[in-house]
GROMACS .gro file of C-alpha atoms in nm:
model
  362
    1UNK     CA    1   9.022  26.388  10.486
    2UNK     CA    2   8.650  26.419  10.539
    3UNK     CA    3   8.554  26.436  10.175
    4UNK     CA    4   8.731  26.303   9.865
    5UNK     CA    5   8.817  26.548   9.589
    6UNK     CA    6   8.630  26.494   9.263
    7UNK     CA    7   8.809  26.275   9.011
    8UNK     CA    8   8.941  26.490   8.725
    9UNK     CA    9   9.174  26.279   8.510
   10UNK     CA   10   9.463  26.476   8.365
   11UNK     CA   11   9.412  26.786   8.575
   12UNK     CA   12   9.432  26.903   8.934
   13UNK     CA   13   9.326  26.823   9.197
   14UNK     CA   14   9.458  26.468   9.161
   15UNK     CA   15   9.349  26.175   9.375
   16UNK     CA   16   9.468  26.243   9.732
   17UNK     CA   17   9.528  25.876   9.816
   18UNK     CA   18   9.856  25.688   9.801
   19UNK     CA   19   9.934  25.319   9.795
   20UNK     CA   20  10.169  25.178  10.058
   21UNK     CA   21  10.392  24.886   9.965
   22UNK     CA   22  10.417  24.576  10.187
   23UNK     CA   23  10.663  24.609  10.474
   24UNK     CA   24  10.785  24.444  10.795
   25UNK     CA   25  10.751  24.667  11.098
   26UNK     CA   26  11.089  24.563  11.241
   27UNK     CA   27  11.448  24.542  11.109
   28UNK     CA   28  11.510  24.254  10.871
   29UNK     CA   29  11.747  24.160  10.592
   30UNK     CA   30  11.750  23.932  10.291
   31UNK     CA   31  12.046  23.692  10.301
   32UNK     CA   32  12.212  23.532   9.998
   33UNK     CA   33  12.506  23.293  10.042
   34UNK     CA   34  12.703  23.053   9.829
   35UNK     CA   35  12.680  22.715  10.001
   36UNK     CA   36  12.854  22.380   9.979
   37UNK     CA   37  12.718  22.046  10.104
   38UNK     CA   38  12.842  21.892  10.428
   39UNK     CA   39  12.887  21.518  10.414
   40UNK     CA   40  12.870  21.269  10.700
   41UNK     CA   41  13.120  20.988  10.747
   42UNK     CA   42  12.912  20.763  10.521
   43UNK     CA   43  12.907  21.034  10.247
   44UNK     CA   44  12.541  21.112  10.319
   45UNK     CA   45  12.416  21.470  10.302
   46UNK     CA   46  12.444  21.638  10.643
   47UNK     CA   47  12.339  21.997  10.575
   48UNK     CA   48  12.479  22.310  10.416
   49UNK     CA   49  12.797  22.502  10.486
   50UNK     CA   50  12.807  22.877  10.424
   51UNK     CA   51  13.098  22.930  10.185
   52UNK     CA   52  13.363  23.168  10.313
   53UNK     CA   53  13.573  23.394  10.093
   54UNK     CA   54  13.844  23.126  10.073
   55UNK     CA   55  13.605  22.839   9.986
   56UNK     CA   56  13.541  22.727   9.628
   57UNK     CA   57  13.162  22.738   9.578
   58UNK     CA   58  13.174  22.641   9.209
   59UNK     CA   59  13.129  22.270   9.141
   60UNK     CA   60  13.136  22.289   8.761
   61UNK     CA   61  13.191  22.516   8.462
   62UNK     CA   62  13.005  22.528   8.131
   63UNK     CA   63  13.144  22.685   7.813
   64UNK     CA   64  12.941  22.719   7.496
   65UNK     CA   65  13.140  22.587   7.201
   66UNK     CA   66  12.986  22.780   6.913
   67UNK     CA   67  13.230  22.627   6.663
   68UNK     CA   68  13.103  22.272   6.730
   69UNK     CA   69  12.753  22.377   6.843
   70UNK     CA   70  12.784  22.210   7.180
   71UNK     CA   71  12.862  22.249   7.548
   72UNK     CA   72  13.192  22.180   7.722
   73UNK     CA   73  13.192  22.088   8.092
   74UNK     CA   74  13.485  22.144   8.327
   75UNK     CA   75  13.543  22.050   8.690
   76UNK     CA   76  13.552  22.313   8.963
   77UNK     CA   77  13.931  22.339   8.923
   78UNK     CA   78  13.910  22.396   8.547
   79UNK     CA   79  13.995  22.044   8.429
   80UNK     CA   80  13.813  21.935   8.113
   81UNK     CA   81  13.550  21.665   8.175
   82UNK     CA   82  13.327  21.609   7.872
   83UNK     CA   83  13.182  21.776   7.565
   84UNK     CA   84  12.821  21.735   7.448
   85UNK     CA   85  12.771  21.853   7.087
   86UNK     CA   86  12.426  21.872   6.932
   87UNK     CA   87  12.358  21.631   6.646
   88UNK     CA   88  12.337  21.263   6.566
   89UNK     CA   89  12.032  21.032   6.573
   90UNK     CA   90  11.929  21.146   6.922
   91UNK     CA   91  12.029  21.514   6.872
   92UNK     CA   92  12.299  21.469   7.137
   93UNK     CA   93  12.651  21.330   7.094
   94UNK     CA   94  12.846  21.235   7.404
   95UNK     CA   95  13.222  21.250   7.363
   96UNK     CA   96  13.438  21.017   7.575
   97UNK     CA   97  13.506  21.149   7.923
   98UNK     CA   98  13.832  21.344   7.972
   99UNK     CA   99  13.947  21.307   7.609
  100UNK     CA  100  14.160  21.434   7.442
  101UNK     CA  101  14.340  21.433   7.779
  102UNK     CA  102  14.432  21.143   8.002
  103UNK     CA  103  14.180  21.074   8.282
  104UNK     CA  104  14.292  21.127   8.641
  105UNK     CA  105  14.376  20.828   8.856
  106UNK     CA  106  14.074  20.889   9.082
  107UNK     CA  107  13.806  21.071   8.878
  108UNK     CA  108  13.555  21.077   9.167
  109UNK     CA  109  13.781  21.318   9.356
  110UNK     CA  110  13.769  21.571   9.073
  111UNK     CA  111  13.409  21.545   8.951
  112UNK     CA  112  13.129  21.645   9.187
  113UNK     CA  113  12.816  21.427   9.205
  114UNK     CA  114  12.606  21.719   9.075
  115UNK     CA  115  12.820  21.753   8.762
  116UNK     CA  116  12.798  21.379   8.694
  117UNK     CA  117  12.420  21.386   8.736
  118UNK     CA  118  12.375  21.685   8.505
  119UNK     CA  119  12.591  21.535   8.231
  120UNK     CA  120  12.409  21.203   8.266
  121UNK     CA  121  12.071  21.377   8.230
  122UNK     CA  122  12.189  21.570   7.924
  123UNK     CA  123  12.326  21.259   7.754
  124UNK     CA  124  12.066  20.992   7.836
  125UNK     CA  125  11.829  20.836   7.585
  126UNK     CA  126  11.593  21.135   7.582
  127UNK     CA  127  11.868  21.388   7.637
  128UNK     CA  128  11.853  21.534   7.287
  129UNK     CA  129  11.554  21.756   7.366
  130UNK     CA  130  11.698  21.842   7.706
  131UNK     CA  131  12.039  21.933   7.566
  132UNK     CA  132  11.897  22.138   7.280
  133UNK     CA  133  11.672  22.337   7.515
  134UNK     CA  134  11.957  22.378   7.765
  135UNK     CA  135  12.185  22.506   7.487
  136UNK     CA  136  11.925  22.748   7.350
  137UNK     CA  137  11.852  22.899   7.691
  138UNK     CA  138  12.222  22.953   7.756
  139UNK     CA  139  12.279  23.125   7.422
  140UNK     CA  140  11.970  23.342   7.474
  141UNK     CA  141  12.092  23.443   7.819
  142UNK     CA  142  12.443  23.530   7.698
  143UNK     CA  143  12.294  23.771   7.444
  144UNK     CA  144  12.138  23.977   7.724
  145UNK     CA  145  12.429  23.959   7.971
  146UNK     CA  146  12.712  24.209   7.997
  147UNK     CA  147  13.022  24.123   7.798
  148UNK     CA  148  13.310  23.952   7.972
  149UNK     CA  149  13.577  24.194   8.103
  150UNK     CA  150  13.879  24.269   7.881
  151UNK     CA  151  14.111  24.051   8.091
  152UNK     CA  152  13.913  23.742   7.985
  153UNK     CA  153  14.084  23.772   7.645
  154UNK     CA  154  14.406  23.657   7.811
  155UNK     CA  155  14.263  23.307   7.869
  156UNK     CA  156  14.257  23.035   7.604
  157UNK     CA  157  13.884  22.967   7.644
  158UNK     CA  158  13.802  23.316   7.513
  159UNK     CA  159  13.836  23.182   7.156
  160UNK     CA  160  13.562  22.926   7.223
  161UNK     CA  161  13.293  23.100   7.429
  162UNK     CA  162  13.194  23.260   7.756
  163UNK     CA  163  13.217  23.055   8.079
  164UNK     CA  164  12.923  22.998   8.312
  165UNK     CA  165  12.943  22.873   8.671
  166UNK     CA  166  12.738  22.600   8.839
  167UNK     CA  167  12.682  22.679   9.207
  168UNK     CA  168  12.445  22.633   9.498
  169UNK     CA  169  12.301  22.951   9.649
  170UNK     CA  170  12.093  22.979   9.967
  171UNK     CA  171  11.841  23.253  10.051
  172UNK     CA  172  11.677  23.347  10.380
  173UNK     CA  173  11.482  23.632  10.541
  174UNK     CA  174  11.632  23.708  10.884
  175UNK     CA  175  11.497  23.931  11.160
  176UNK     CA  176  11.735  24.147  11.365
  177UNK     CA  177  11.558  24.051  11.687
  178UNK     CA  178  11.273  23.832  11.804
  179UNK     CA  179  10.929  23.901  11.654
  180UNK     CA  180  10.752  24.190  11.823
  181UNK     CA  181  10.479  24.098  12.069
  182UNK     CA  182  10.134  24.247  12.058
  183UNK     CA  183  10.078  24.511  12.327
  184UNK     CA  184   9.702  24.526  12.276
  185UNK     CA  185   9.490  24.457  12.585
  186UNK     CA  186   9.283  24.248  12.558
  187UNK     CA  187   9.463  24.036  12.298
  188UNK     CA  188   9.317  24.062  11.946
  189UNK     CA  189   9.150  23.761  11.785
  190UNK     CA  190   9.365  23.520  11.589
  191UNK     CA  191   9.416  23.615  11.221
  192UNK     CA  192   9.187  23.432  10.984
  193UNK     CA  193   9.353  23.144  10.803
  194UNK     CA  194   9.650  23.125  11.040
  195UNK     CA  195   9.680  22.849  11.295
  196UNK     CA  196   9.845  23.045  11.576
  197UNK     CA  197   9.950  22.866  11.894
  198UNK     CA  198  10.234  23.088  12.023
  199UNK     CA  199  10.311  23.458  12.015
  200UNK     CA  200  10.602  23.411  11.773
  201UNK     CA  201  10.415  23.221  11.506
  202UNK     CA  202  10.203  23.499  11.349
  203UNK     CA  203  10.501  23.673  11.189
  204UNK     CA  204  10.691  23.354  11.115
  205UNK     CA  205  10.390  23.213  10.928
  206UNK     CA  206  10.399  23.491  10.667
  207UNK     CA  207  10.549  23.412  10.328
  208UNK     CA  208  10.712  23.684  10.121
  209UNK     CA  209  10.785  23.625   9.750
  210UNK     CA  210  11.136  23.669   9.614
  211UNK     CA  211  11.251  23.718   9.258
  212UNK     CA  212  11.589  23.570   9.163
  213UNK     CA  213  11.744  23.769   8.880
  214UNK     CA  214  11.571  23.982   8.618
  215UNK     CA  215  11.622  23.939   8.244
  216UNK     CA  216  11.508  24.296   8.171
  217UNK     CA  217  11.795  24.456   8.366
  218UNK     CA  218  12.138  24.502   8.204
  219UNK     CA  219  12.323  24.366   8.509
  220UNK     CA  220  12.133  24.036   8.509
  221UNK     CA  221  12.360  23.732   8.556
  222UNK     CA  222  12.122  23.437   8.600
  223UNK     CA  223  12.070  23.181   8.324
  224UNK     CA  224  11.839  22.963   8.533
  225UNK     CA  225  11.812  22.753   8.845
  226UNK     CA  226  11.695  22.412   8.967
  227UNK     CA  227  11.521  22.331   9.294
  228UNK     CA  228  11.741  22.166   9.555
  229UNK     CA  229  11.587  21.984   9.851
  230UNK     CA  230  11.817  21.835  10.116
  231UNK     CA  231  12.111  21.825   9.877
  232UNK     CA  232  11.919  21.658   9.592
  233UNK     CA  233  11.878  21.864   9.274
  234UNK     CA  234  11.562  21.827   9.068
  235UNK     CA  235  11.706  21.826   8.714
  236UNK     CA  236  11.361  21.794   8.554
  237UNK     CA  237  11.272  22.165   8.592
  238UNK     CA  238  11.500  22.447   8.480
  239UNK     CA  239  11.346  22.774   8.594
  240UNK     CA  240  11.452  23.047   8.351
  241UNK     CA  241  11.346  23.382   8.209
  242UNK     CA  242  11.439  23.280   7.857
  243UNK     CA  243  11.119  23.099   7.775
  244UNK     CA  244  10.764  23.228   7.755
  245UNK     CA  245  10.429  23.127   7.895
  246UNK     CA  246  10.298  23.058   7.542
  247UNK     CA  247  10.569  22.796   7.480
  248UNK     CA  248  10.481  22.589   7.786
  249UNK     CA  249  10.178  22.422   7.625
  250UNK     CA  250  10.371  22.341   7.304
  251UNK     CA  251  10.709  22.242   7.446
  252UNK     CA  252  10.853  21.905   7.357
  253UNK     CA  253  10.849  21.613   7.596
  254UNK     CA  254  11.172  21.620   7.790
  255UNK     CA  255  11.212  21.998   7.773
  256UNK     CA  256  11.293  22.102   8.133
  257UNK     CA  257  11.243  22.479   8.096
  258UNK     CA  258  10.982  22.646   8.316
  259UNK     CA  259  10.923  23.023   8.282
  260UNK     CA  260  10.981  23.234   8.594
  261UNK     CA  261  10.652  23.417   8.653
  262UNK     CA  262  10.499  23.603   8.950
  263UNK     CA  263  10.266  23.314   9.021
  264UNK     CA  264  10.554  23.069   9.072
  265UNK     CA  265  10.796  23.295   9.262
  266UNK     CA  266  10.960  23.124   9.558
  267UNK     CA  267  10.864  23.248   9.905
  268UNK     CA  268  11.055  23.300  10.229
  269UNK     CA  269  10.931  23.311  10.588
  270UNK     CA  270  11.118  23.538  10.832
  271UNK     CA  271  11.309  23.384  11.120
  272UNK     CA  272  11.524  23.491  11.412
  273UNK     CA  273  11.813  23.299  11.564
  274UNK     CA  274  11.938  23.434  11.897
  275UNK     CA  275  12.319  23.409  11.927
  276UNK     CA  276  12.306  23.362  12.304
  277UNK     CA  277  12.123  23.032  12.260
  278UNK     CA  278  12.439  22.863  12.123
  279UNK     CA  279  12.766  22.773  12.288
  280UNK     CA  280  12.982  22.821  11.978
  281UNK     CA  281  12.984  23.036  11.667
  282UNK     CA  282  12.992  22.724  11.447
  283UNK     CA  283  12.661  22.603  11.594
  284UNK     CA  284  12.510  22.948  11.541
  285UNK     CA  285  12.615  22.958  11.176
  286UNK     CA  286  12.490  22.603  11.123
  287UNK     CA  287  12.150  22.698  11.268
  288UNK     CA  288  12.123  22.988  11.023
  289UNK     CA  289  12.220  22.758  10.734
  290UNK     CA  290  11.928  22.528  10.818
  291UNK     CA  291  11.689  22.813  10.732
  292UNK     CA  292  11.819  22.858  10.378
  293UNK     CA  293  11.614  22.803  10.063
  294UNK     CA  294  11.880  22.648   9.837
  295UNK     CA  295  11.885  22.659   9.457
  296UNK     CA  296  12.125  22.497   9.211
  297UNK     CA  297  12.208  22.782   8.974
  298UNK     CA  298  12.380  22.849   8.643
  299UNK     CA  299  12.521  23.202   8.658
  300UNK     CA  300  12.757  23.443   8.488
  301UNK     CA  301  13.077  23.446   8.701
  302UNK     CA  302  13.149  23.809   8.610
  303UNK     CA  303  12.803  23.951   8.689
  304UNK     CA  304  12.645  23.980   9.036
  305UNK     CA  305  12.338  23.774   9.118
  306UNK     CA  306  12.050  23.999   9.232
  307UNK     CA  307  11.752  23.901   9.449
  308UNK     CA  308  11.440  24.116   9.484
  309UNK     CA  309  11.160  24.134   9.741
  310UNK     CA  310  10.867  24.376   9.777
  311UNK     CA  311  10.969  24.464  10.134
  312UNK     CA  312  11.349  24.503  10.139
  313UNK     CA  313  11.628  24.653   9.925
  314UNK     CA  314  11.792  24.450   9.649
  315UNK     CA  315  12.048  24.194   9.765
  316UNK     CA  316  12.335  24.090   9.539
  317UNK     CA  317  12.597  23.814   9.545
  318UNK     CA  318  12.905  23.763   9.327
  319UNK     CA  319  13.175  23.501   9.299
  320UNK     CA  320  13.516  23.598   9.440
  321UNK     CA  321  13.755  23.694   9.162
  322UNK     CA  322  14.010  23.429   9.259
  323UNK     CA  323  13.765  23.143   9.203
  324UNK     CA  324  13.718  23.248   8.841
  325UNK     CA  325  14.083  23.328   8.774
  326UNK     CA  326  14.218  23.002   8.915
  327UNK     CA  327  13.980  22.788   8.709
  328UNK     CA  328  14.030  22.979   8.383
  329UNK     CA  329  14.408  22.954   8.412
  330UNK     CA  330  14.380  22.573   8.399
  331UNK     CA  331  14.119  22.546   8.124
  332UNK     CA  332  14.220  22.430   7.777
  333UNK     CA  333  14.048  22.552   7.462
  334UNK     CA  334  13.994  22.318   7.169
  335UNK     CA  335  13.740  22.246   6.897
  336UNK     CA  336  13.702  21.992   6.620
  337UNK     CA  337  13.826  22.041   6.265
  338UNK     CA  338  13.717  21.859   5.955
  339UNK     CA  339  13.646  21.709   5.722
  340UNK     CA  340  13.975  21.821   5.567
  341UNK     CA  341  14.089  21.773   5.205
  342UNK     CA  342  14.447  21.646   5.173
  343UNK     CA  343  14.680  21.629   4.876
  344UNK     CA  344  14.746  21.257   4.933
  345UNK     CA  345  14.605  20.966   5.129
  346UNK     CA  346  14.667  20.929   5.498
  347UNK     CA  347  14.903  20.634   5.567
  348UNK     CA  348  14.709  20.322   5.661
  349UNK     CA  349  14.960  20.227   5.931
  350UNK     CA  350  15.160  20.426   6.175
  351UNK     CA  351  15.531  20.444   6.091
  352UNK     CA  352  15.734  20.494   6.412
  353UNK     CA  353  16.040  20.581   6.204
  354UNK     CA  354  15.858  20.882   6.063
  355UNK     CA  355  15.758  21.093   6.367
  356UNK     CA  356  15.511  21.375   6.334
  357UNK     CA  357  15.698  21.702   6.338
  358UNK     CA  358  15.715  22.022   6.141
  359UNK     CA  359  15.913  21.858   5.859
  360UNK     CA  360  15.669  21.569   5.806
  361UNK     CA  361  15.341  21.765   5.805
  362UNK     CA  362  15.121  21.675   5.513
   0.00000   0.00000   0.00000
């Protein structure tokens, strides 16, 4: 075009210019994987393992108990761990661990460190504000999520509430081949603001924002997520869509919720890992796992997790069906009853000669 057409809003000719979205000029993909921590011989964190289809990526389950206005926590295998109802002097009541069931002989083998840390944070001295905010964000998220499938009605927990899964998810931006090299002769000047020392660094120094989940879409399955650095979860900040910018300035002390906004989107830098540089496939997979941006997430097990970027198609990730089914089959549903009015006083002492059965019910 040698001359722009005159601007005539609402009529032709319209503006002849178009806006091009950001893009990478070579094949790339956005990766999303469930991950589990690898532990060294001394139980120290030794990196991330990409979960296969037969691995259990869930390290805890949360069920909202609407009858008792609280949260029930289960282990990855569906064994009840603890319930945290709202109320009491500190706005949080911690029930005894494992009750009303008998505790396992070795509890540390059943409860992950992350689940113990989360429950401890929710039930500590200032946990009332934390637990109340955590509960409110979960209930707000469930209202916008798709309903559980009909087969969930076959499980006992369906009479209590909807289950949510606690997992670790890793994200990365991977190139199909090594970054393209400039063919300009002579070489162009270095980009402003980028400290470039090799030919590969210009592309690898770019940072592309990603958006994890979207509350405005009907297939959204993310309640929120925590930052995870080298296997350590930061429980002080719950990034979620179910809070607003206006509430940040007035939120209570101890409220962990941080709104997910464009200005605090996480970013990824592209990378390329050449398979021929490794002697085994395990080393190659481990090298790719080192590039992951890992988040500790609370998600809907029945709804895919979606990740968005301005340069690539949407990527989604969903829990295998067997991980949900196996845990729900072992879960028990219960809630408190009372106070209850009786026609006569409860015996002060237990009478072993009068066992509790259908003929001795009061």
